[in-house]
Amino acid sequence: AAMRERDADQLDGYFFSCEVGEAKPAGQYFVRVLETLGLQPGDCVFVDDSPANVRSASGVGLRSHLVDASDNVASLRAALRNEGLLPD
């Protein structure tokens, strides 16, 4: 509940595997999230530190980026810049 309240005004939703009925890296997990949001895969960006999750998300068409778990912040910023979502 705390996670949902903290960033509710900045995120489109939270998708916990126990609620989605699938777990990453299953491709169906991503498909169900997209269906819930009413979005096309190419309109979305997925960022994770798990290679398996990134491969699976890419496999269903999400623009996906692997972040370095040892430096998540810098790696996330680089991925978002690459997508044009942060200024250079």
PDB file of N, CA and C in Angstrom:
ATOM      1  N   ALA A   1       0.824  -1.194   0.000  1.00  0.00           N
ATOM      2  CA  ALA A   1       0.000   0.000   0.000  1.00  0.00           C
ATOM      3  C   ALA A   1       0.868   1.258   0.000  1.00  0.00           C
ATOM      4  N   ALA A   2       1.974   1.219   0.734  1.00  0.00           N
ATOM      5  CA  ALA A   2       2.857   2.391   0.806  1.00  0.00           C
ATOM      6  C   ALA A   2       3.461   2.693  -0.560  1.00  0.00           C
ATOM      7  N   MET A   3       3.858   1.660  -1.293  1.00  0.00           N
ATOM      8  CA  MET A   3       4.418   1.870  -2.630  1.00  0.00           C
ATOM      9  C   MET A   3       3.380   2.491  -3.552  1.00  0.00           C
ATOM     10  N   ARG A   4       2.169   2.022  -3.499  1.00  0.00           N
ATOM     11  CA  ARG A   4       1.109   2.539  -4.369  1.00  0.00           C
ATOM     12  C   ARG A   4       0.824   4.008  -4.078  1.00  0.00           C
ATOM     13  N   GLU A   5       0.853   4.398  -2.843  1.00  0.00           N
ATOM     14  CA  GLU A   5       0.549   5.778  -2.453  1.00  0.00           C
ATOM     15  C   GLU A   5       1.696   6.728  -2.751  1.00  0.00           C
ATOM     16  N   ARG A   6       2.920   6.279  -2.561  1.00  0.00           N
ATOM     17  CA  ARG A   6       4.089   7.148  -2.687  1.00  0.00           C
ATOM     18  C   ARG A   6       4.219   7.770  -4.070  1.00  0.00           C
ATOM     19  N   ASP A   7       4.068   6.990  -5.109  1.00  0.00           N
ATOM     20  CA  ASP A   7       4.303   7.470  -6.474  1.00  0.00           C
ATOM     21  C   ASP A   7       3.048   7.447  -7.336  1.00  0.00           C
ATOM     22  N   ALA A   8       1.892   7.407  -6.727  1.00  0.00           N
ATOM     23  CA  ALA A   8       0.643   7.244  -7.482  1.00  0.00           C
ATOM     24  C   ALA A   8       0.436   8.325  -8.532  1.00  0.00           C
ATOM     25  N   ASP A   9       0.896   9.528  -8.282  1.00  0.00           N
ATOM     26  CA  ASP A   9       0.682  10.608  -9.233  1.00  0.00           C
ATOM     27  C   ASP A   9       1.697  10.617 -10.371  1.00  0.00           C
ATOM     28  N   GLN A  10       2.705   9.753 -10.296  1.00  0.00           N
ATOM     29  CA  GLN A  10       3.760   9.734 -11.309  1.00  0.00           C
ATOM     30  C   GLN A  10       3.777   8.472 -12.149  1.00  0.00           C
ATOM     31  N   LEU A  11       3.029   7.457 -11.755  1.00  0.00           N
ATOM     32  CA  LEU A  11       3.055   6.169 -12.451  1.00  0.00           C
ATOM     33  C   LEU A  11       1.677   5.803 -12.970  1.00  0.00           C
ATOM     34  N   ASP A  12       1.666   4.990 -14.015  1.00  0.00           N
ATOM     35  CA  ASP A  12       0.409   4.515 -14.583  1.00  0.00           C
ATOM     36  C   ASP A  12      -0.168   3.349 -13.801  1.00  0.00           C
ATOM     37  N   GLY A  13       0.634   2.745 -12.947  1.00  0.00           N
ATOM     38  CA  GLY A  13       0.135   1.636 -12.144  1.00  0.00           C
ATOM     39  C   GLY A  13       1.254   0.778 -11.618  1.00  0.00           C
ATOM     40  N   TYR A  14       0.868  -0.118 -10.759  1.00  0.00           N
ATOM     41  CA  TYR A  14       1.781  -1.127 -10.229  1.00  0.00           C
ATOM     42  C   TYR A  14       1.262  -2.472 -10.692  1.00  0.00           C
ATOM     43  N   PHE A  15       2.168  -3.361 -11.032  1.00  0.00           N
ATOM     44  CA  PHE A  15       1.771  -4.650 -11.556  1.00  0.00           C
ATOM     45  C   PHE A  15       2.536  -5.748 -10.834  1.00  0.00           C
ATOM     46  N   PHE A  16       1.927  -6.234  -9.776  1.00  0.00           N
ATOM     47  CA  PHE A  16       2.522  -7.294  -8.978  1.00  0.00           C
ATOM     48  C   PHE A  16       2.103  -8.639  -9.563  1.00  0.00           C
ATOM     49  N   SER A  17       3.050  -9.553  -9.661  1.00  0.00           N
ATOM     50  CA  SER A  17       2.766 -10.835 -10.300  1.00  0.00           C
ATOM     51  C   SER A  17       1.605 -11.568  -9.636  1.00  0.00           C
ATOM     52  N   CYS A  18       1.454 -11.421  -8.331  1.00  0.00           N
ATOM     53  CA  CYS A  18       0.351 -12.094  -7.645  1.00  0.00           C
ATOM     54  C   CYS A  18      -1.001 -11.546  -8.089  1.00  0.00           C
ATOM     55  N   GLU A  19      -1.034 -10.309  -8.574  1.00  0.00           N
ATOM     56  CA  GLU A  19      -2.279  -9.720  -9.069  1.00  0.00           C
ATOM     57  C   GLU A  19      -2.455  -9.934 -10.573  1.00  0.00           C
ATOM     58  N   VAL A  20      -1.341  -9.926 -11.302  1.00  0.00           N
ATOM     59  CA  VAL A  20      -1.395 -10.105 -12.757  1.00  0.00           C
ATOM     60  C   VAL A  20      -1.723 -11.553 -13.110  1.00  0.00           C
ATOM     61  N   GLY A  21      -1.282 -12.486 -12.273  1.00  0.00           N
ATOM     62  CA  GLY A  21      -1.510 -13.903 -12.537  1.00  0.00           C
ATOM     63  C   GLY A  21      -0.403 -14.548 -13.336  1.00  0.00           C
ATOM     64  N   GLU A  22       0.631 -13.799 -13.607  1.00  0.00           N
ATOM     65  CA  GLU A  22       1.832 -14.272 -14.305  1.00  0.00           C
ATOM     66  C   GLU A  22       3.028 -13.606 -13.630  1.00  0.00           C
ATOM     67  N   ALA A  23       4.191 -14.167 -13.827  1.00  0.00           N
ATOM     68  CA  ALA A  23       5.399 -13.581 -13.255  1.00  0.00           C
ATOM     69  C   ALA A  23       6.445 -13.385 -14.343  1.00  0.00           C
ATOM     70  N   LYS A  24       7.216 -12.325 -14.203  1.00  0.00           N
ATOM     71  CA  LYS A  24       8.353 -12.128 -15.109  1.00  0.00           C
ATOM     72  C   LYS A  24       9.312 -13.288 -14.871  1.00  0.00           C
ATOM     73  N   PRO A  25       9.958 -13.800 -15.861  1.00  0.00           N
ATOM     74  CA  PRO A  25      10.094 -13.278 -17.206  1.00  0.00           C
ATOM     75  C   PRO A  25       9.077 -13.798 -18.221  1.00  0.00           C
ATOM     76  N   ALA A  26       7.996 -14.389 -17.788  1.00  0.00           N
ATOM     77  CA  ALA A  26       7.005 -14.896 -18.748  1.00  0.00           C
ATOM     78  C   ALA A  26       6.488 -13.765 -19.632  1.00  0.00           C
ATOM     79  N   GLY A  27       6.499 -13.981 -20.920  1.00  0.00           N
ATOM     80  CA  GLY A  27       6.019 -12.975 -21.854  1.00  0.00           C
ATOM     81  C   GLY A  27       4.565 -12.593 -21.597  1.00  0.00           C
ATOM     82  N   GLN A  28       3.773 -13.536 -21.125  1.00  0.00           N
ATOM     83  CA  GLN A  28       2.364 -13.270 -20.847  1.00  0.00           C
ATOM     84  C   GLN A  28       2.202 -12.211 -19.753  1.00  0.00           C
ATOM     85  N   TYR A  29       3.160 -12.112 -18.851  1.00  0.00           N
ATOM     86  CA  TYR A  29       3.121 -11.060 -17.820  1.00  0.00           C
ATOM     87  C   TYR A  29       3.059  -9.692 -18.505  1.00  0.00           C
ATOM     88  N   PHE A  30       3.954  -9.471 -19.447  1.00  0.00           N
ATOM     89  CA  PHE A  30       4.021  -8.183 -20.138  1.00  0.00           C
ATOM     90  C   PHE A  30       2.771  -7.953 -20.993  1.00  0.00           C
ATOM     91  N   VAL A  31       2.291  -8.993 -21.630  1.00  0.00           N
ATOM     92  CA  VAL A  31       1.081  -8.882 -22.450  1.00  0.00           C
ATOM     93  C   VAL A  31      -0.101  -8.453 -21.588  1.00  0.00           C
ATOM     94  N   ARG A  32      -0.238  -9.030 -20.416  1.00  0.00           N
ATOM     95  CA  ARG A  32      -1.364  -8.675 -19.533  1.00  0.00           C
ATOM     96  C   ARG A  32      -1.250  -7.237 -19.036  1.00  0.00           C
ATOM     97  N   VAL A  33      -0.051  -6.800 -18.728  1.00  0.00           N
ATOM     98  CA  VAL A  33       0.139  -5.408 -18.297  1.00  0.00           C
ATOM     99  C   VAL A  33      -0.249  -4.462 -19.430  1.00  0.00           C
ATOM    100  N   LEU A  34       0.211  -4.751 -20.637  1.00  0.00           N
ATOM    101  CA  LEU A  34      -0.140  -3.917 -21.788  1.00  0.00           C
ATOM    102  C   LEU A  34      -1.643  -3.877 -22.014  1.00  0.00           C
ATOM    103  N   GLU A  35      -2.291  -5.024 -21.901  1.00  0.00           N
ATOM    104  CA  GLU A  35      -3.743  -5.075 -22.071  1.00  0.00           C
ATOM    105  C   GLU A  35      -4.446  -4.229 -21.015  1.00  0.00           C
ATOM    106  N   THR A  36      -3.985  -4.319 -19.775  1.00  0.00           N
ATOM    107  CA  THR A  36      -4.577  -3.541 -18.683  1.00  0.00           C
ATOM    108  C   THR A  36      -4.454  -2.043 -18.948  1.00  0.00           C
ATOM    109  N   LEU A  37      -3.303  -1.640 -19.460  1.00  0.00           N
ATOM    110  CA  LEU A  37      -3.064  -0.221 -19.729  1.00  0.00           C
ATOM    111  C   LEU A  37      -3.649   0.235 -21.066  1.00  0.00           C
ATOM    112  N   GLY A  38      -3.996  -0.708 -21.913  1.00  0.00           N
ATOM    113  CA  GLY A  38      -4.515  -0.362 -23.236  1.00  0.00           C
ATOM    114  C   GLY A  38      -3.440   0.231 -24.129  1.00  0.00           C
ATOM    115  N   LEU A  39      -2.227  -0.279 -24.016  1.00  0.00           N
ATOM    116  CA  LEU A  39      -1.086   0.250 -24.765  1.00  0.00           C
ATOM    117  C   LEU A  39      -0.513  -0.787 -25.709  1.00  0.00           C
ATOM    118  N   GLN A  40       0.159  -0.294 -26.738  1.00  0.00           N
ATOM    119  CA  GLN A  40       0.899  -1.148 -27.661  1.00  0.00           C
ATOM    120  C   GLN A  40       2.329  -1.301 -27.146  1.00  0.00           C
ATOM    121  N   PRO A  41       2.959  -2.446 -27.378  1.00  0.00           N
ATOM    122  CA  PRO A  41       4.312  -2.673 -26.866  1.00  0.00           C
ATOM    123  C   PRO A  41       5.317  -1.599 -27.276  1.00  0.00           C
ATOM    124  N   GLY A  42       5.281  -1.173 -28.524  1.00  0.00           N
ATOM    125  CA  GLY A  42       6.252  -0.193 -29.001  1.00  0.00           C
ATOM    126  C   GLY A  42       6.101   1.184 -28.379  1.00  0.00           C
ATOM    127  N   ASP A  43       4.994   1.401 -27.687  1.00  0.00           N
ATOM    128  CA  ASP A  43       4.766   2.679 -27.020  1.00  0.00           C
ATOM    129  C   ASP A  43       5.314   2.702 -25.601  1.00  0.00           C
ATOM    130  N   CYS A  44       5.920   1.602 -25.176  1.00  0.00           N
ATOM    131  CA  CYS A  44       6.337   1.459 -23.777  1.00  0.00           C
ATOM    132  C   CYS A  44       7.832   1.175 -23.671  1.00  0.00           C
ATOM    133  N   VAL A  45       8.378   1.607 -22.557  1.00  0.00           N
ATOM    134  CA  VAL A  45       9.786   1.364 -22.245  1.00  0.00           C
ATOM    135  C   VAL A  45       9.849   0.499 -20.990  1.00  0.00           C
ATOM    136  N   PHE A  46      10.643  -0.550 -21.051  1.00  0.00           N
ATOM    137  CA  PHE A  46      10.850  -1.432 -19.909  1.00  0.00           C
ATOM    138  C   PHE A  46      12.320  -1.390 -19.536  1.00  0.00           C
ATOM    139  N   VAL A  47      12.601  -1.201 -18.249  1.00  0.00           N
ATOM    140  CA  VAL A  47      13.972  -1.146 -17.744  1.00  0.00           C
ATOM    141  C   VAL A  47      14.080  -2.112 -16.577  1.00  0.00           C
ATOM    142  N   ASP A  48      15.116  -2.947 -16.583  1.00  0.00           N
ATOM    143  CA  ASP A  48      15.280  -3.941 -15.521  1.00  0.00           C
ATOM    144  C   ASP A  48      16.752  -4.316 -15.425  1.00  0.00           C
ATOM    145  N   ASP A  49      17.126  -4.905 -14.285  1.00  0.00           N
ATOM    146  CA  ASP A  49      18.503  -5.374 -14.127  1.00  0.00           C
ATOM    147  C   ASP A  49      18.628  -6.878 -14.347  1.00  0.00           C
ATOM    148  N   SER A  50      17.547  -7.505 -14.797  1.00  0.00           N
ATOM    149  CA  SER A  50      17.561  -8.940 -15.089  1.00  0.00           C
ATOM    150  C   SER A  50      17.598  -9.162 -16.597  1.00  0.00           C
ATOM    151  N   PRO A  51      18.662  -9.787 -17.106  1.00  0.00           N
ATOM    152  CA  PRO A  51      18.721 -10.061 -18.537  1.00  0.00           C
ATOM    153  C   PRO A  51      17.528 -10.879 -19.046  1.00  0.00           C
ATOM    154  N   ALA A  52      17.066 -11.833 -18.248  1.00  0.00           N
ATOM    155  CA  ALA A  52      15.926 -12.657 -18.670  1.00  0.00           C
ATOM    156  C   ALA A  52      14.662 -11.816 -18.822  1.00  0.00           C
ATOM    157  N   ASN A  53      14.445 -10.900 -17.899  1.00  0.00           N
ATOM    158  CA  ASN A  53      13.259 -10.041 -17.984  1.00  0.00           C
ATOM    159  C   ASN A  53      13.336  -9.114 -19.195  1.00  0.00           C
ATOM    160  N   VAL A  54      14.520  -8.575 -19.450  1.00  0.00           N
ATOM    161  CA  VAL A  54      14.698  -7.667 -20.586  1.00  0.00           C
ATOM    162  C   VAL A  54      14.501  -8.420 -21.901  1.00  0.00           C
ATOM    163  N   ARG A  55      15.032  -9.621 -22.007  1.00  0.00           N
ATOM    164  CA  ARG A  55      14.842 -10.434 -23.217  1.00  0.00           C
ATOM    165  C   ARG A  55      13.359 -10.727 -23.443  1.00  0.00           C
ATOM    166  N   SER A  56      12.677 -11.093 -22.388  1.00  0.00           N
ATOM    167  CA  SER A  56      11.262 -11.426 -22.511  1.00  0.00           C
ATOM    168  C   SER A  56      10.439 -10.204 -22.908  1.00  0.00           C
ATOM    169  N   ALA A  57      10.698  -9.075 -22.283  1.00  0.00           N
ATOM    170  CA  ALA A  57       9.981  -7.841 -22.624  1.00  0.00           C
ATOM    171  C   ALA A  57      10.252  -7.453 -24.078  1.00  0.00           C
ATOM    172  N   SER A  58      11.495  -7.572 -24.490  1.00  0.00           N
ATOM    173  CA  SER A  58      11.835  -7.289 -25.894  1.00  0.00           C
ATOM    174  C   SER A  58      11.106  -8.233 -26.831  1.00  0.00           C
ATOM    175  N   GLY A  59      10.970  -9.477 -26.407  1.00  0.00           N
ATOM    176  CA  GLY A  59      10.310 -10.488 -27.220  1.00  0.00           C
ATOM    177  C   GLY A  59       8.845 -10.194 -27.507  1.00  0.00           C
ATOM    178  N   VAL A  60       8.200  -9.420 -26.632  1.00  0.00           N
ATOM    179  CA  VAL A  60       6.806  -9.043 -26.898  1.00  0.00           C
ATOM    180  C   VAL A  60       6.710  -7.644 -27.490  1.00  0.00           C
ATOM    181  N   GLY A  61       7.870  -7.030 -27.778  1.00  0.00           N
ATOM    182  CA  GLY A  61       7.887  -5.758 -28.490  1.00  0.00           C
ATOM    183  C   GLY A  61       8.126  -4.513 -27.668  1.00  0.00           C
ATOM    184  N   LEU A  62       8.341  -4.662 -26.366  1.00  0.00           N
ATOM    185  CA  LEU A  62       8.645  -3.495 -25.540  1.00  0.00           C
ATOM    186  C   LEU A  62      10.043  -2.973 -25.849  1.00  0.00           C
ATOM    187  N   ARG A  63      10.205  -1.676 -25.829  1.00  0.00           N
ATOM    188  CA  ARG A  63      11.543  -1.072 -25.945  1.00  0.00           C
ATOM    189  C   ARG A  63      12.208  -1.297 -24.592  1.00  0.00           C
ATOM    190  N   SER A  64      13.197  -2.175 -24.564  1.00  0.00           N
ATOM    191  CA  SER A  64      13.733  -2.674 -23.298  1.00  0.00           C
ATOM    192  C   SER A  64      15.204  -2.352 -23.126  1.00  0.00           C
ATOM    193  N   HIS A  65      15.565  -2.100 -21.867  1.00  0.00           N
ATOM    194  CA  HIS A  65      16.946  -1.752 -21.528  1.00  0.00           C
ATOM    195  C   HIS A  65      17.380  -2.496 -20.279  1.00  0.00           C
ATOM    196  N   LEU A  66      18.565  -3.054 -20.351  1.00  0.00           N
ATOM    197  CA  LEU A  66      19.181  -3.698 -19.200  1.00  0.00           C
ATOM    198  C   LEU A  66      19.989  -2.656 -18.447  1.00  0.00           C
ATOM    199  N   VAL A  67      19.712  -2.500 -17.150  1.00  0.00           N
ATOM    200  CA  VAL A  67      20.488  -1.578 -16.337  1.00  0.00           C
ATOM    201  C   VAL A  67      21.500  -2.359 -15.520  1.00  0.00           C
ATOM    202  N   ASP A  68      22.581  -1.695 -15.192  1.00  0.00           N
ATOM    203  CA  ASP A  68      23.654  -2.278 -14.398  1.00  0.00           C
ATOM    204  C   ASP A  68      23.243  -2.251 -12.932  1.00  0.00           C
ATOM    205  N   ALA A  69      23.092  -3.418 -12.334  1.00  0.00           N
ATOM    206  CA  ALA A  69      22.649  -3.505 -10.945  1.00  0.00           C
ATOM    207  C   ALA A  69      23.618  -2.844  -9.975  1.00  0.00           C
ATOM    208  N   SER A  70      24.880  -2.717 -10.356  1.00  0.00           N
ATOM    209  CA  SER A  70      25.853  -2.089  -9.447  1.00  0.00           C
ATOM    210  C   SER A  70      25.772  -0.569  -9.490  1.00  0.00           C
ATOM    211  N   ASP A  71      25.088  -0.020 -10.496  1.00  0.00           N
ATOM    212  CA  ASP A  71      24.946   1.432 -10.603  1.00  0.00           C
ATOM    213  C   ASP A  71      23.601   1.747 -11.258  1.00  0.00           C
ATOM    214  N   ASN A  72      22.532   1.381 -10.586  1.00  0.00           N
ATOM    215  CA  ASN A  72      21.186   1.520 -11.150  1.00  0.00           C
ATOM    216  C   ASN A  72      20.839   2.928 -11.589  1.00  0.00           C
ATOM    217  N   VAL A  73      21.225   3.931 -10.798  1.00  0.00           N
ATOM    218  CA  VAL A  73      20.814   5.296 -11.100  1.00  0.00           C
ATOM    219  C   VAL A  73      21.435   5.782 -12.406  1.00  0.00           C
ATOM    220  N   ALA A  74      22.744   5.656 -12.546  1.00  0.00           N
ATOM    221  CA  ALA A  74      23.415   6.100 -13.772  1.00  0.00           C
ATOM    222  C   ALA A  74      22.937   5.292 -14.971  1.00  0.00           C
ATOM    223  N   SER A  75      22.760   4.009 -14.783  1.00  0.00           N
ATOM    224  CA  SER A  75      22.329   3.135 -15.858  1.00  0.00           C
ATOM    225  C   SER A  75      20.887   3.454 -16.278  1.00  0.00           C
ATOM    226  N   LEU A  76      20.036   3.721 -15.321  1.00  0.00           N
ATOM    227  CA  LEU A  76      18.656   4.094 -15.629  1.00  0.00           C
ATOM    228  C   LEU A  76      18.618   5.427 -16.367  1.00  0.00           C
ATOM    229  N   ARG A  77      19.383   6.374 -15.907  1.00  0.00           N
ATOM    230  CA  ARG A  77      19.436   7.672 -16.595  1.00  0.00           C
ATOM    231  C   ARG A  77      19.890   7.508 -18.045  1.00  0.00           C
ATOM    232  N   ALA A  78      20.897   6.674 -18.260  1.00  0.00           N
ATOM    233  CA  ALA A  78      21.394   6.447 -19.620  1.00  0.00           C
ATOM    234  C   ALA A  78      20.301   5.828 -20.497  1.00  0.00           C
ATOM    235  N   ALA A  79      19.569   4.866 -19.953  1.00  0.00           N
ATOM    236  CA  ALA A  79      18.491   4.231 -20.715  1.00  0.00           C
ATOM    237  C   ALA A  79      17.398   5.241 -21.058  1.00  0.00           C
ATOM    238  N   LEU A  80      17.040   6.078 -20.097  1.00  0.00           N
ATOM    239  CA  LEU A  80      16.003   7.080 -20.337  1.00  0.00           C
ATOM    240  C   LEU A  80      16.467   8.152 -21.314  1.00  0.00           C
ATOM    241  N   ARG A  81      17.738   8.511 -21.256  1.00  0.00           N
ATOM    242  CA  ARG A  81      18.284   9.450 -22.247  1.00  0.00           C
ATOM    243  C   ARG A  81      18.235   8.834 -23.640  1.00  0.00           C
ATOM    244  N   ASN A  82      18.603   7.574 -23.729  1.00  0.00           N
ATOM    245  CA  ASN A  82      18.593   6.856 -25.000  1.00  0.00           C
ATOM    246  C   ASN A  82      17.188   6.851 -25.611  1.00  0.00           C
ATOM    247  N   GLU A  83      16.174   6.820 -24.781  1.00  0.00           N
ATOM    248  CA  GLU A  83      14.786   6.832 -25.242  1.00  0.00           C
ATOM    249  C   GLU A  83      14.268   8.251 -25.480  1.00  0.00           C
ATOM    250  N   GLY A  84      15.086   9.247 -25.176  1.00  0.00           N
ATOM    251  CA  GLY A  84      14.651  10.634 -25.343  1.00  0.00           C
ATOM    252  C   GLY A  84      13.736  11.117 -24.231  1.00  0.00           C
ATOM    253  N   LEU A  85      13.748  10.421 -23.106  1.00  0.00           N
ATOM    254  CA  LEU A  85      12.892  10.771 -21.992  1.00  0.00           C
ATOM    255  C   LEU A  85      13.569  11.653 -20.949  1.00  0.00           C
ATOM    256  N   LEU A  86      14.877  11.823 -21.080  1.00  0.00           N
ATOM    257  CA  LEU A  86      15.658  12.736 -20.246  1.00  0.00           C
ATOM    258  C   LEU A  86      16.548  13.553 -21.165  1.00  0.00           C
ATOM    259  N   PRO A  87      16.780  14.805 -20.811  1.00  0.00           N
ATOM    260  CA  PRO A  87      17.688  15.616 -21.638  1.00  0.00           C
ATOM    261  C   PRO A  87      19.128  15.113 -21.516  1.00  0.00           C
ATOM    262  N   ASP A  88      19.920  15.417 -22.532  1.00  0.00           N
ATOM    263  CA  ASP A  88      21.344  15.009 -22.508  1.00  0.00           C
ATOM    264  C   ASP A  88      22.139  15.767 -21.495  1.00  0.00           C
TER     265      ASP A  88
END
